[in-house]
Every structure is written in structure tokens, then in C-alpha cells.
PDB file of C-alpha atoms in Angstrom:
ATOM      1  CA  MET N   1    -129.767 -17.655  84.423  1.00 50.00           C
ATOM      2  CA  SER N   2    -128.535 -20.359  86.728  1.00 68.00           C
ATOM      3  CA  HIS N   3    -129.467 -23.981  86.122  1.00 96.00           C
ATOM      4  CA  SER N   4    -128.768 -26.168  89.134  1.00 98.00           C
ATOM      5  CA  ALA N   5    -128.292 -29.838  89.953  1.00 98.00           C
ATOM      6  CA  LEU N   6    -127.883 -31.631  93.265  1.00 98.00           C
ATOM      7  CA  ILE N   7    -124.808 -33.867  93.370  1.00 98.00           C
ATOM      8  CA  ASN N   8    -125.164 -36.556  96.059  1.00 98.00           C
ATOM      9  CA  ILE N   9    -121.725 -38.078  96.584  1.00 98.00           C
ATOM     10  CA  ASP N  10    -121.064 -41.563  97.995  1.00 98.00           C
ATOM     11  CA  THR N  11    -124.127 -41.890 100.239  1.00 98.00           C
ATOM     12  CA  GLN N  12    -123.775 -45.630  99.884  1.00 98.00           C
ATOM     13  CA  VAL N  13    -124.078 -48.775 102.003  1.00 98.00           C
ATOM     14  CA  SER N  14    -120.337 -49.459 101.550  1.00 98.00           C
ATOM     15  CA  PHE N  15    -119.528 -47.116 104.446  1.00 98.00           C
ATOM     16  CA  PHE N  16    -121.415 -49.277 106.953  1.00 98.00           C
ATOM     17  CA  HIS N  17    -118.740 -51.935 106.318  1.00 97.00           C
ATOM     18  CA  ARG N  18    -115.664 -49.780 107.040  1.00 96.00           C
ATOM     19  CA  ASP N  19    -113.853 -50.005 110.387  1.00 93.00           C
ATOM     20  CA  TYR N  20    -113.998 -46.204 110.855  1.00 93.00           C
ATOM     21  CA  TRP N  21    -117.811 -46.044 110.557  1.00 94.00           C
ATOM     22  CA  GLU N  22    -119.434 -44.250 113.488  1.00 91.00           C
ATOM     23  CA  ASP N  23    -123.034 -43.224 114.097  1.00 90.00           C
ATOM     24  CA  ILE N  24    -122.214 -40.028 116.009  1.00 89.00           C
ATOM     25  CA  ASP N  25    -123.596 -37.524 113.485  1.00 94.00           C
ATOM     26  CA  PHE N  26    -125.595 -39.959 111.366  1.00 97.00           C
ATOM     27  CA  SER N  27    -129.148 -39.014 112.422  1.00 97.00           C
ATOM     28  CA  ASP N  28    -128.516 -35.289 111.819  1.00 97.00           C
ATOM     29  CA  PHE N  29    -126.957 -36.133 108.447  1.00 98.00           C
ATOM     30  CA  GLN N  30    -129.959 -38.258 107.421  1.00 98.00           C
ATOM     31  CA  LEU N  31    -132.395 -35.491 108.283  1.00 98.00           C
ATOM     32  CA  ALA N  32    -130.387 -32.764 106.511  1.00 98.00           C
ATOM     33  CA  ILE N  33    -129.698 -34.674 103.297  1.00 98.00           C
ATOM     34  CA  CYS N  34    -133.322 -35.833 103.028  1.00 98.00           C
ATOM     35  CA  GLN N  35    -134.531 -32.233 103.465  1.00 98.00           C
ATOM     36  CA  LEU N  36    -132.092 -31.069 100.794  1.00 98.00           C
ATOM     37  CA  ILE N  37    -133.039 -33.791  98.308  1.00 98.00           C
ATOM     38  CA  THR N  38    -136.767 -33.261  98.867  1.00 98.00           C
ATOM     39  CA  GLY N  39    -136.398 -29.495  98.519  1.00 98.00           C
ATOM     40  CA  CYS N  40    -134.416 -29.802  95.287  1.00 98.00           C
ATOM     41  CA  GLN N  41    -136.899 -32.262  93.835  1.00 97.00           C
ATOM     42  CA  LYS N  42    -139.806 -29.919  94.650  1.00 97.00           C
ATOM     43  CA  LEU N  43    -137.961 -27.303  92.601  1.00 96.00           C
ATOM     44  CA  GLU N  44    -137.724 -29.876  89.773  1.00 96.00           C
ATOM     45  CA  MET N  45    -133.961 -29.914  89.958  1.00 97.00           C
ATOM     46  CA  PRO N  46    -132.075 -33.001  88.780  1.00 98.00           C
ATOM     47  CA  VAL N  47    -130.570 -35.185  91.482  1.00 98.00           C
ATOM     48  CA  VAL N  48    -127.357 -36.972  90.529  1.00 98.00           C
ATOM     49  CA  ASP N  49    -126.102 -39.905  92.595  1.00 98.00           C
ATOM     50  CA  ILE N  50    -122.389 -40.616  92.546  1.00 98.00           C
ATOM     51  CA  PHE N  51    -121.052 -43.896  93.956  1.00 98.00           C
ATOM     52  CA  HIS N  52    -117.446 -44.736  94.657  1.00 98.00           C
ATOM     53  CA  VAL N  53    -116.356 -48.065  93.191  1.00 98.00           C
ATOM     54  CA  ALA N  54    -113.148 -49.968  93.989  1.00 98.00           C
ATOM     55  CA  ASP N  55    -111.701 -53.233  92.705  1.00 97.00           C
ATOM     56  CA  GLN N  56    -112.237 -55.061  95.989  1.00 97.00           C
ATOM     57  CA  GLY N  57    -113.753 -54.732  99.445  1.00 97.00           C
ATOM     58  CA  PRO N  58    -117.034 -53.051 100.424  1.00 98.00           C
ATOM     59  CA  PHE N  59    -116.710 -50.497  97.603  1.00 98.00           C
ATOM     60  CA  SER N  60    -116.496 -53.153  94.880  1.00 98.00           C
ATOM     61  CA  LEU N  61    -119.573 -53.806  92.759  1.00 98.00           C
ATOM     62  CA  GLU N  62    -119.294 -57.489  93.665  1.00 98.00           C
ATOM     63  CA  SER N  63    -119.788 -56.660  97.366  1.00 98.00           C
ATOM     64  CA  GLY N  64    -123.394 -55.643  96.742  1.00 98.00           C
ATOM     65  CA  TYR N  65    -122.853 -52.542  98.918  1.00 98.00           C
ATOM     66  CA  VAL N  66    -122.535 -49.976  96.115  1.00 98.00           C
ATOM     67  CA  LYS N  67    -126.115 -48.821  96.450  1.00 98.00           C
ATOM     68  CA  PRO N  68    -127.958 -46.004  98.249  1.00 98.00           C
ATOM     69  CA  MET N  69    -128.165 -46.104 102.028  1.00 98.00           C
ATOM     70  CA  PRO N  70    -131.571 -47.521 103.021  1.00 98.00           C
ATOM     71  CA  PHE N  71    -132.991 -44.206 104.301  1.00 98.00           C
ATOM     72  CA  LEU N  72    -132.689 -42.650 100.819  1.00 98.00           C
ATOM     73  CA  THR N  73    -135.919 -43.019  98.904  1.00 96.00           C
ATOM     74  CA  HIS N  74    -135.386 -40.623  95.992  1.00 97.00           C
ATOM     75  CA  GLN N  75    -135.056 -41.695  92.394  1.00 96.00           C
ATOM     76  CA  ALA N  76    -131.876 -40.199  90.939  1.00 98.00           C
ATOM     77  CA  ASP N  77    -132.086 -38.654  87.495  1.00 98.00           C
ATOM     78  CA  VAL N  78    -128.751 -40.305  86.707  1.00 98.00           C
ATOM     79  CA  THR N  79    -126.087 -42.290  88.557  1.00 98.00           C
ATOM     80  CA  PHE N  80    -122.345 -42.268  87.901  1.00 98.00           C
ATOM     81  CA  HIS N  81    -119.605 -44.481  89.303  1.00 98.00           C
ATOM     82  CA  LYS N  82    -116.264 -42.941  90.200  1.00 98.00           C
ATOM     83  CA  HIS N  83    -112.907 -44.524  90.958  1.00 98.00           C
ATOM     84  CA  VAL N  84    -111.110 -41.453  92.334  1.00 98.00           C
ATOM     85  CA  HIS N  85    -111.953 -38.783  94.904  1.00 97.00           C
ATOM     86  CA  ASN N  86    -113.756 -36.364  92.578  1.00 98.00           C
ATOM     87  CA  ALA N  87    -116.993 -37.022  90.722  1.00 98.00           C
ATOM     88  CA  PHE N  88    -115.726 -35.770  87.344  1.00 98.00           C
ATOM     89  CA  THR N  89    -112.687 -37.832  86.321  1.00 98.00           C
ATOM     90  CA  ASP N  90    -113.713 -40.490  83.789  1.00 97.00           C
ATOM     91  CA  THR N  91    -117.384 -40.499  84.832  1.00 98.00           C
ATOM     92  CA  GLY N  92    -119.192 -38.515  82.143  1.00 98.00           C
ATOM     93  CA  LEU N  93    -120.678 -36.151  84.746  1.00 98.00           C
ATOM     94  CA  ASP N  94    -119.258 -32.983  83.189  1.00 98.00           C
ATOM     95  CA  HIS N  95    -120.705 -33.857  79.762  1.00 98.00           C
ATOM     96  CA  TRP N  96    -124.088 -34.773  81.258  1.00 98.00           C
ATOM     97  CA  LEU N  97    -124.265 -31.419  83.090  1.00 98.00           C
ATOM     98  CA  ARG N  98    -123.110 -29.277  80.159  1.00 98.00           C
ATOM     99  CA  VAL N  99    -125.552 -30.887  77.681  1.00 98.00           C
ATOM    100  CA  ARG N 100    -128.341 -29.837  80.071  1.00 98.00           C
ATOM    101  CA  GLY N 101    -126.999 -26.302  80.545  1.00 98.00           C
ATOM    102  CA  ILE N 102    -126.350 -26.859  84.251  1.00 98.00           C
ATOM    103  CA  ASN N 103    -123.870 -24.353  85.652  1.00 98.00           C
ATOM    104  CA  HIS N 104    -124.549 -24.521  89.404  1.00 98.00           C
ATOM    105  CA  LEU N 105    -123.845 -27.594  91.539  1.00 98.00           C
ATOM    106  CA  ILE N 106    -125.149 -28.251  95.020  1.00 98.00           C
ATOM    107  CA  ILE N 107    -122.921 -30.777  96.733  1.00 98.00           C
ATOM    108  CA  CYS N 108    -123.864 -33.122  99.576  1.00 98.00           C
ATOM    109  CA  GLY N 109    -122.868 -36.632 100.655  1.00 98.00           C
ATOM    110  CA  ILE N 110    -120.206 -38.550 102.523  1.00 98.00           C
ATOM    111  CA  ARG N 111    -116.669 -37.645 103.469  1.00 96.00           C
ATOM    112  CA  THR N 112    -116.871 -33.898 103.664  1.00 96.00           C
ATOM    113  CA  GLU N 113    -113.106 -33.362 103.437  1.00 95.00           C
ATOM    114  CA  GLN N 114    -112.433 -35.998 100.815  1.00 95.00           C
ATOM    115  CA  CYS N 115    -114.776 -36.717  97.930  1.00 98.00           C
ATOM    116  CA  CYS N 116    -117.158 -33.803  98.587  1.00 98.00           C
ATOM    117  CA  GLU N 117    -114.371 -31.231  98.936  1.00 98.00           C
ATOM    118  CA  THR N 118    -112.395 -32.610  95.992  1.00 98.00           C
ATOM    119  CA  THR N 119    -115.485 -32.549  93.784  1.00 98.00           C
ATOM    120  CA  ALA N 120    -116.190 -28.944  94.824  1.00 98.00           C
ATOM    121  CA  ARG N 121    -112.647 -27.875  93.935  1.00 98.00           C
ATOM    122  CA  VAL N 122    -112.708 -29.611  90.541  1.00 98.00           C
ATOM    123  CA  ALA N 123    -116.187 -28.251  89.783  1.00 98.00           C
ATOM    124  CA  SER N 124    -115.013 -24.727  90.553  1.00 98.00           C
ATOM    125  CA  ASP N 125    -111.956 -25.173  88.341  1.00 98.00           C
ATOM    126  CA  LEU N 126    -114.257 -26.360  85.531  1.00 98.00           C
ATOM    127  CA  GLY N 127    -116.283 -23.148  85.836  1.00 98.00           C
ATOM    128  CA  TYR N 128    -119.309 -24.302  87.833  1.00 98.00           C
ATOM    129  CA  ARG N 129    -120.779 -22.230  90.631  1.00 98.00           C
ATOM    130  CA  VAL N 130    -120.719 -24.474  93.707  1.00 98.00           C
ATOM    131  CA  SER N 131    -122.927 -24.563  96.798  1.00 98.00           C
ATOM    132  CA  PHE N 132    -121.295 -26.709  99.472  1.00 98.00           C
ATOM    133  CA  VAL N 133    -123.995 -27.884 101.889  1.00 98.00           C
ATOM    134  CA  SER N 134    -121.806 -29.390 104.598  1.00 96.00           C
ATOM    135  CA  GLU N 135    -124.785 -29.677 106.919  1.00 97.00           C
ATOM    136  CA  ALA N 136    -125.940 -32.429 104.520  1.00 98.00           C
ATOM    137  CA  MET N 137    -122.557 -34.185 104.620  1.00 98.00           C
ATOM    138  CA  LEU N 138    -121.010 -36.768 106.887  1.00 97.00           C
ATOM    139  CA  THR N 139    -117.434 -37.558 107.768  1.00 96.00           C
ATOM    140  CA  PHE N 140    -115.461 -39.420 110.400  1.00 95.00           C
ATOM    141  CA  ALA N 141    -112.599 -38.632 112.738  1.00 93.00           C
ATOM    142  CA  MET N 142    -109.151 -38.962 111.201  1.00 92.00           C
ATOM    143  CA  ARG N 143    -105.778 -39.551 112.803  1.00 93.00           C
ATOM    144  CA  TYR N 144    -102.331 -38.628 111.520  1.00 93.00           C
ATOM    145  CA  LYS N 145     -99.294 -39.245 113.696  1.00 95.00           C
ATOM    146  CA  ASP N 146    -100.342 -38.185 117.195  1.00 94.00           C
ATOM    147  CA  ILE N 147    -103.179 -35.839 116.216  1.00 94.00           C
ATOM    148  CA  THR N 148    -106.826 -36.818 115.812  1.00 94.00           C
ATOM    149  CA  LEU N 149    -109.272 -34.456 114.137  1.00 93.00           C
ATOM    150  CA  ASP N 150    -112.909 -35.078 115.010  1.00 94.00           C
ATOM    151  CA  SER N 151    -115.625 -34.764 112.381  1.00 94.00           C
ATOM    152  CA  GLN N 152    -116.627 -31.236 113.437  1.00 95.00           C
ATOM    153  CA  THR N 153    -113.028 -29.997 113.169  1.00 95.00           C
ATOM    154  CA  LEU N 154    -112.686 -31.560 109.717  1.00 95.00           C
ATOM    155  CA  ARG N 155    -115.961 -29.966 108.649  1.00 96.00           C
ATOM    156  CA  HIS N 156    -114.880 -26.529 109.890  1.00 97.00           C
ATOM    157  CA  ARG N 157    -111.490 -26.832 108.183  1.00 97.00           C
ATOM    158  CA  THR N 158    -113.126 -27.804 104.899  1.00 98.00           C
ATOM    159  CA  GLU N 159    -115.661 -24.981 105.071  1.00 98.00           C
ATOM    160  CA  THR N 160    -112.843 -22.522 105.823  1.00 98.00           C
ATOM    161  CA  VAL N 161    -110.715 -23.453 102.820  1.00 97.00           C
ATOM    162  CA  LEU N 162    -113.632 -23.653 100.363  1.00 98.00           C
ATOM    163  CA  GLU N 163    -115.670 -20.561 101.288  1.00 98.00           C
ATOM    164  CA  GLY N 164    -115.145 -17.705  98.877  1.00 96.00           C
ATOM    165  CA  ARG N 165    -112.510 -19.595  96.894  1.00 97.00           C
ATOM    166  CA  PHE N 166    -114.132 -22.718  95.485  1.00 98.00           C
ATOM    167  CA  ALA N 167    -117.680 -22.631  96.838  1.00 98.00           C
ATOM    168  CA  THR N 168    -120.324 -20.909  98.870  1.00 98.00           C
ATOM    169  CA  VAL N 169    -120.865 -22.817 102.116  1.00 98.00           C
ATOM    170  CA  GLN N 170    -124.561 -23.006 102.987  1.00 98.00           C
ATOM    171  CA  THR N 171    -126.963 -24.721 105.353  1.00 98.00           C
ATOM    172  CA  VAL N 172    -129.848 -26.688 103.868  1.00 98.00           C
ATOM    173  CA  SER N 173    -132.229 -23.792 104.565  1.00 98.00           C
ATOM    174  CA  GLU N 174    -129.890 -21.199 103.063  1.00 98.00           C
ATOM    175  CA  CYS N 175    -129.384 -23.295  99.954  1.00 98.00           C
ATOM    176  CA  LEU N 176    -133.069 -23.973  99.344  1.00 98.00           C
ATOM    177  CA  GLU N 177    -133.978 -20.328  99.999  1.00 97.00           C
ATOM    178  CA  SER N 178    -131.340 -19.151  97.504  1.00 96.00           C
ATOM    179  CA  LEU N 179    -132.907 -21.355  94.821  1.00 95.00           C
ATOM    180  CA  ARG N 180    -136.395 -19.866  95.146  1.00 86.00           C
TER     181      ARG N 180
END
């Protein structure tokens, strides 16, 4: 039997204070992640909030920005702070999940191709079944040398490399339906 948990990664106020912040996909993201959280809570599934913490800047605890974005109204079952891209290294998340017999993770949050993807890969390597709900994720355009990848291209690239290898890519509706 599968026991599931929703892992909400880095949906924190800190991002509003980064120079790359853009509102382009934000309203769709808010709607999707709220639907996913509400659906998981109705199924009495634990919701885990993960926040990225740095020594300085808007991701430092001293900044006051390491807290849920204002539109989030859920009460997390537990919150972990991370200092690297994945939600497992030195956080206690793996222990918390295993003690509860959780073997299926549903991942949502911010920076699809960074912290969400890295967490999915590590979770898969640790033996968890992973649902990657990129519809309930947000990212921002990235530039390297003379090439810029917009958020939709990054999302598609991430879905392509994860699907069937590290995770099952699902929409909010597909994910919630699969849990019933």
C-alpha cells in the first residue's frame, strides 16, 4: 500500500525580493498549488513545507522572508529548512517520512528545474515513488551565455528528463485522481 505526503518546496516570501522575480505565471501557479494542497488535505495526507535558508540576503532567517507566501493558508504538518538544492540533505525529512511509512512523495513548489527537480531525483534514488506536479510549480527564465530559456521551456525540459526515470509527471487533476 502506498502512503503519500505532499512536499511543498520553497514557496516562500524570499522570492519576491530576488531581481529575477516575475509575475508572468504566478496566478496560474497560485491556483494550481492551492488546489493540490486542498485536495491532499481532504485526503488526510500530510503536507510538508520546505524552506530554503541562506546565511544572508532574502533567504536568511534574519530577513524575515523565510515564511509562506501570503496566499498559502494551510497549516503544514511539519516544516524543514534546507541549505542546499534538495530537501533531504541534513534536514531530517527522510527520517520523518520513513518513521511514518511514507513511500510516495508528491512534489510542488518553486524553481521547477532546481530545488523541485533535485528533490525528485534524490527522492527517487532513496527509493520513494515520486509524483512531479509541475503544474503546481513556478520558475523563472534563465540565461546562460547568449541563450535564454523561458519558464515554459525549462518546465518542459525538466518534465522530459524526469518522466519515467525519476518521477511520474502529473497535472493537479491527474495526481488527485490517482490518490483516490
